[in-house]
XYZ file of C-alpha atoms in Angstrom:
337
model
C -19.325 -2.660 6.070
C -15.968 -1.272 3.976
C -12.693 -0.168 7.018
C -11.460 2.805 6.942
C -7.653 3.097 7.319
C -5.432 6.158 6.623
C -2.428 5.877 4.854
C 0.493 8.557 6.677
C 2.044 10.528 3.771
C 4.873 8.904 1.468
C 5.904 12.442 1.081
C 8.450 14.336 3.101
C 6.895 15.077 6.277
C 8.493 17.849 8.773
C 9.181 15.282 11.663
C 8.623 11.862 13.207
C 6.472 13.641 15.844
C 4.117 14.998 12.933
C 3.603 11.650 11.370
C 2.369 10.560 15.151
C 0.304 13.384 15.607
C -1.176 12.313 12.574
C -1.960 9.062 13.318
C -3.239 10.263 16.644
C -5.734 12.439 15.071
C -6.657 9.289 12.450
C -7.831 7.633 15.864
C -9.684 10.151 16.843
C -11.221 10.046 14.174
C -11.957 6.492 14.362
C -10.000 5.313 11.264
C -9.227 1.411 11.684
C -5.625 1.796 11.143
C -2.293 3.824 10.437
C -0.238 2.277 7.519
C 3.427 3.949 6.828
C 4.971 3.366 3.510
C 8.728 2.383 3.294
C 10.282 4.191 0.756
C 13.588 7.347 0.886
C 12.134 9.119 3.893
C 11.691 7.556 7.680
C 12.642 3.835 8.746
C 9.164 2.357 8.904
C 9.388 0.278 11.705
C 11.438 3.578 14.238
C 8.301 5.609 13.383
C 6.004 2.934 13.743
C 6.785 1.978 16.820
C 6.476 5.547 18.192
C 3.119 5.990 17.036
C 2.330 2.157 18.616
C 3.913 4.248 21.957
C 1.486 7.097 21.356
C -1.524 5.363 20.261
C -4.030 3.091 22.139
C -6.494 1.446 20.114
C -5.867 2.366 16.287
C -4.406 -0.873 13.918
C -0.716 -0.269 12.862
C 1.111 -1.569 9.719
C 3.564 -1.196 6.737
C 2.673 -0.921 3.528
C 4.502 -1.691 2.075
C 7.855 -2.948 3.289
C 9.888 -3.467 0.365
C 11.608 -7.407 0.154
C 15.198 -6.084 -1.285
C 15.806 -3.366 1.646
C 15.816 -6.448 4.563
C 16.643 -9.532 5.298
C 13.444 -11.975 5.454
C 14.850 -12.999 8.665
C 14.723 -9.314 10.058
C 11.443 -8.856 8.718
C 10.252 -11.349 10.668
C 12.121 -9.835 13.832
C 10.859 -6.850 12.797
C 7.128 -7.864 12.475
C 7.399 -9.556 16.011
C 8.313 -6.804 17.583
C 6.178 -4.107 16.602
C 3.163 -6.702 17.285
C 4.954 -6.847 21.005
C 5.434 -2.825 21.154
C 1.578 -2.333 19.421
C 0.506 -5.089 22.012
C -1.077 -6.671 19.060
C -2.049 -4.021 17.085
C 0.121 -4.609 13.590
C -0.026 -5.701 10.345
C 2.698 -6.732 7.887
C 2.674 -4.909 4.245
C 5.462 -6.171 1.964
C 6.077 -6.237 -1.264
C 8.586 -6.027 -4.398
C 8.379 -2.398 -4.880
C 10.098 -1.610 -8.391
C 13.707 -1.150 -10.227
C 13.657 1.976 -9.840
C 13.523 1.958 -6.104
C 15.270 -1.433 -5.759
C 18.199 -0.959 -8.183
C 18.821 3.065 -7.959
C 18.447 3.778 -4.352
C 19.203 0.138 -2.801
C 21.846 -0.882 -5.136
C 19.746 -4.734 -5.681
C 19.799 -6.277 -8.694
C 15.646 -6.755 -9.187
C 15.813 -10.298 -10.111
C 12.546 -11.894 -9.819
C 10.027 -9.996 -7.703
C 7.328 -12.739 -7.609
C 9.666 -15.576 -6.205
C 11.720 -13.103 -4.004
C 8.425 -12.130 -2.622
C 6.996 -16.043 -1.992
C 10.267 -16.244 -0.135
C 10.281 -13.813 1.813
C 6.451 -14.486 2.924
C 7.204 -18.342 3.261
C 10.150 -17.307 5.954
C 8.560 -14.638 7.872
C 5.704 -17.323 8.899
C 7.873 -19.356 10.008
C 10.322 -16.733 12.327
C 6.828 -15.677 13.716
C 6.036 -19.135 14.605
C 9.090 -19.071 17.110
C 10.082 -22.531 15.668
C 13.544 -23.013 13.963
C 13.850 -22.046 10.462
C 14.823 -24.080 7.878
C 14.457 -22.914 4.190
C 15.729 -23.908 0.882
C 14.955 -21.460 -1.424
C 16.327 -19.960 -4.558
C 16.972 -16.909 -3.227
C 17.667 -17.834 0.606
C 18.928 -20.722 2.588
C 18.152 -20.458 6.478
C 19.748 -23.395 8.848
C 19.243 -22.718 12.506
C 17.559 -18.975 12.607
C 15.173 -18.810 15.644
C 13.759 -16.328 18.158
C 15.170 -15.486 21.152
C 11.997 -14.272 22.806
C 8.428 -15.849 23.045
C 6.543 -15.626 19.522
C 4.183 -13.063 19.123
C 0.492 -14.680 19.941
C -1.295 -13.885 17.858
C 1.197 -13.691 14.952
C 0.596 -10.824 13.037
C -0.993 -11.554 9.795
C 1.189 -10.720 6.371
C 0.324 -8.544 3.508
C 1.109 -8.348 -0.417
C 1.172 -5.374 -2.461
C 0.691 -6.525 -6.105
C -0.881 -4.954 -8.970
C -0.300 -7.634 -11.635
C -1.985 -10.522 -12.694
C 0.565 -13.409 -11.395
C 1.541 -11.613 -8.126
C -2.091 -10.603 -7.298
C -2.488 -14.738 -7.498
C 0.626 -14.690 -5.530
C -0.929 -12.673 -2.512
C -4.063 -14.831 -2.435
C -2.148 -17.951 -2.362
C 0.284 -17.316 0.510
C 0.194 -14.067 2.065
C -3.260 -13.246 4.320
C -4.125 -10.051 2.476
C -4.031 -8.008 -0.890
C -3.157 -4.435 -0.958
C -4.065 -2.881 -4.575
C -2.981 0.283 -5.511
C -3.689 2.439 -9.086
C -6.534 0.534 -10.121
C -9.466 1.565 -11.634
C -12.928 -0.003 -10.531
C -13.131 -2.157 -13.713
C -9.409 -2.655 -13.224
C -9.806 -4.361 -9.667
C -12.830 -6.434 -10.594
C -10.105 -8.033 -13.165
C -7.462 -8.401 -10.675
C -9.641 -10.199 -7.952
C -10.350 -13.529 -10.347
C -6.674 -13.138 -10.192
C -6.416 -13.456 -6.337
C -9.972 -15.638 -5.401
C -7.429 -18.139 -8.003
C -4.626 -18.022 -5.915
C -6.481 -18.336 -2.429
C -8.295 -21.667 -4.182
C -4.880 -22.305 -5.389
C -3.867 -22.732 -1.531
C -7.152 -24.337 -0.230
C -8.274 -21.141 1.328
C -11.786 -19.363 1.427
C -11.169 -16.472 -1.058
C -13.224 -13.836 1.436
C -10.730 -15.000 4.007
C -7.972 -13.045 1.909
C -8.229 -9.782 2.891
C -8.144 -6.691 0.039
C -6.947 -2.983 1.111
C -7.672 -0.166 -1.760
C -4.861 2.172 -1.414
C -6.768 5.210 -3.006
C -5.339 8.813 -3.407
C -7.001 11.079 -1.930
C -7.809 15.204 -1.450
C -11.337 16.659 0.100
C -10.650 20.610 0.019
C -12.940 23.287 -0.061
C -11.059 24.476 -3.200
C -12.242 21.508 -5.010
C -10.340 22.514 -8.119
C -7.090 22.278 -6.160
C -8.105 19.224 -4.642
C -8.676 17.495 -8.474
C -4.869 19.577 -9.434
C -3.064 17.530 -6.594
C -4.236 14.239 -6.804
C -4.177 14.245 -10.905
C -0.433 15.060 -10.529
C -0.039 12.706 -8.195
C -1.257 9.507 -10.458
C 0.841 11.674 -13.219
C 4.057 11.178 -11.425
C 3.325 7.363 -10.768
C 2.637 6.805 -14.187
C 5.472 9.064 -15.902
C 7.998 9.109 -13.508
C 8.661 6.076 -11.713
C 9.777 4.142 -14.274
C 7.417 1.654 -16.487
C 5.781 -0.457 -13.518
C 2.873 1.916 -13.117
C 2.528 3.055 -16.622
C 2.544 -0.551 -17.777
C -0.197 -1.399 -14.680
C -2.623 1.392 -16.274
C -1.942 0.022 -20.162
C -3.065 -3.580 -18.956
C -6.508 -2.268 -17.542
C -7.579 -0.943 -21.095
C -5.712 2.775 -20.687
C -2.636 2.074 -22.597
C -2.969 5.189 -25.011
C -3.229 7.429 -22.006
C -0.744 5.509 -19.757
C 2.263 5.744 -22.651
C 1.272 9.623 -23.335
C 1.347 10.112 -19.362
C 4.553 8.742 -19.805
C 6.114 9.911 -22.681
C 5.156 13.554 -22.303
C 6.722 13.717 -17.848
C 10.056 11.856 -19.364
C 9.749 14.318 -22.481
C 9.520 17.458 -20.241
C 6.023 18.369 -20.934
C 4.358 18.285 -17.346
C 1.505 20.198 -18.205
C 0.201 17.697 -21.199
C 0.970 14.539 -19.079
C -1.557 15.977 -16.321
C -3.888 16.794 -19.204
C -4.074 13.654 -20.614
C -5.395 12.277 -17.287
C -9.571 12.952 -18.159
C -11.909 13.720 -15.689
C -13.410 10.083 -16.360
C -9.971 8.008 -15.289
C -9.140 10.572 -12.318
C -12.466 9.483 -11.000
C -11.689 6.015 -11.369
C -8.665 5.333 -9.761
C -8.662 8.346 -7.290
C -11.128 11.135 -5.162
C -10.819 14.663 -5.360
C -12.814 17.690 -5.047
C -14.227 19.419 -2.392
C -15.352 17.729 0.313
C -19.189 16.674 -0.474
C -17.389 15.483 -3.573
C -15.232 13.616 -2.739
C -17.543 12.034 0.189
C -19.241 10.778 -3.296
C -16.539 9.516 -4.754
C -15.089 7.763 -2.050
C -18.586 5.991 -1.255
C -18.492 4.211 -5.218
C -15.543 2.524 -3.545
C -16.700 1.801 0.136
C -19.659 -0.340 -2.651
C -16.957 -2.428 -4.399
C -17.289 -6.081 -3.838
C -14.421 -7.666 -1.746
C -12.839 -4.383 -1.193
C -12.887 -5.387 2.837
C -10.758 -1.707 3.776
C -10.446 1.274 1.762
C -6.845 3.189 2.585
C -7.100 6.790 2.302
C -3.856 8.465 0.813
C -2.624 11.228 0.028
C -1.222 13.411 -3.096
C 2.365 14.098 -2.756
C 2.205 17.237 -3.010
C -0.423 18.105 -0.566
C 0.607 19.928 2.847
C 0.286 19.138 6.437
C -2.725 21.364 6.649
C -4.084 19.819 3.576
C -3.589 16.279 4.344
C -5.240 17.250 7.975
C -8.361 18.941 6.228
C -8.672 15.447 3.946
C -8.634 12.759 6.888
C -11.337 14.708 8.308
C -13.685 14.946 5.242
C -13.174 11.395 4.661
C -13.218 10.324 8.236
C -15.706 7.361 8.791
C -17.898 9.085 10.947
C -17.887 12.079 8.277
C -18.797 10.146 5.046
C -21.456 7.943 7.489
C -23.637 10.994 8.181
């Protein structure tokens, strides 16, 4: 059975307490894990510590913690600490993010994101053993680093976020799981081949590499508003977050739509950008509508082979009330009815 996670909002929330309350509500509703992104809002480690201290059973995780904004040693220390404060409920999600975020916001050269992600995962795994870390890589050289406390037992699992073929292959080869996002159902099938190839290169059973699919979802009594919030979110990522998501959609066979959305968005015609995303494409990459419509759409994603968990995320324009309404409508108990 596919697990059901919740992706705490990437959009600004009124307070850390609001995020804690959303995680508590997710726990009450039977969600398996609460993921928190780290982008330009609150520090993920601090916020997840508050979540861990105020919940009892729900898993917690970072999706994603960029590999450019912390050193690998610090990522390992953070993972060990979050595993400790959560009593073993933490899962680490890492990834490169994109050039706009890394170069414009963090002032770092984006460089070779695949190599940097691989080296980060390698080093974090060493850190989490509690043994002295020696590493000689292209980006990082470490000698003598060692945790001062006991190593976490069990060590938290490490997932990698990825969209392109080589990045997904890397997740299968070096990580314990893959975080998929902005992929159509057909696009997912293609990437599973890459994931499985990577796992086999590492001598792993591909079924042991956990796949978490992040889905932008909105389920409201006003189904039209829900769909428009989802459409706006998808258009923003394709058009407003550099070429990363545009190229990802084009790679999945939607090149004309991807470039139209990008061009219209950056040309200032947001309405035309939204209009380029028709209902069929929207329903293949996200979930929006009335509660009943959204549950039916979600079921189609839950039936996909090789997807271990669906992570319910929310449009960037959704209010706190709309987030909670969606969370309740798509909770495991609600969708099982």
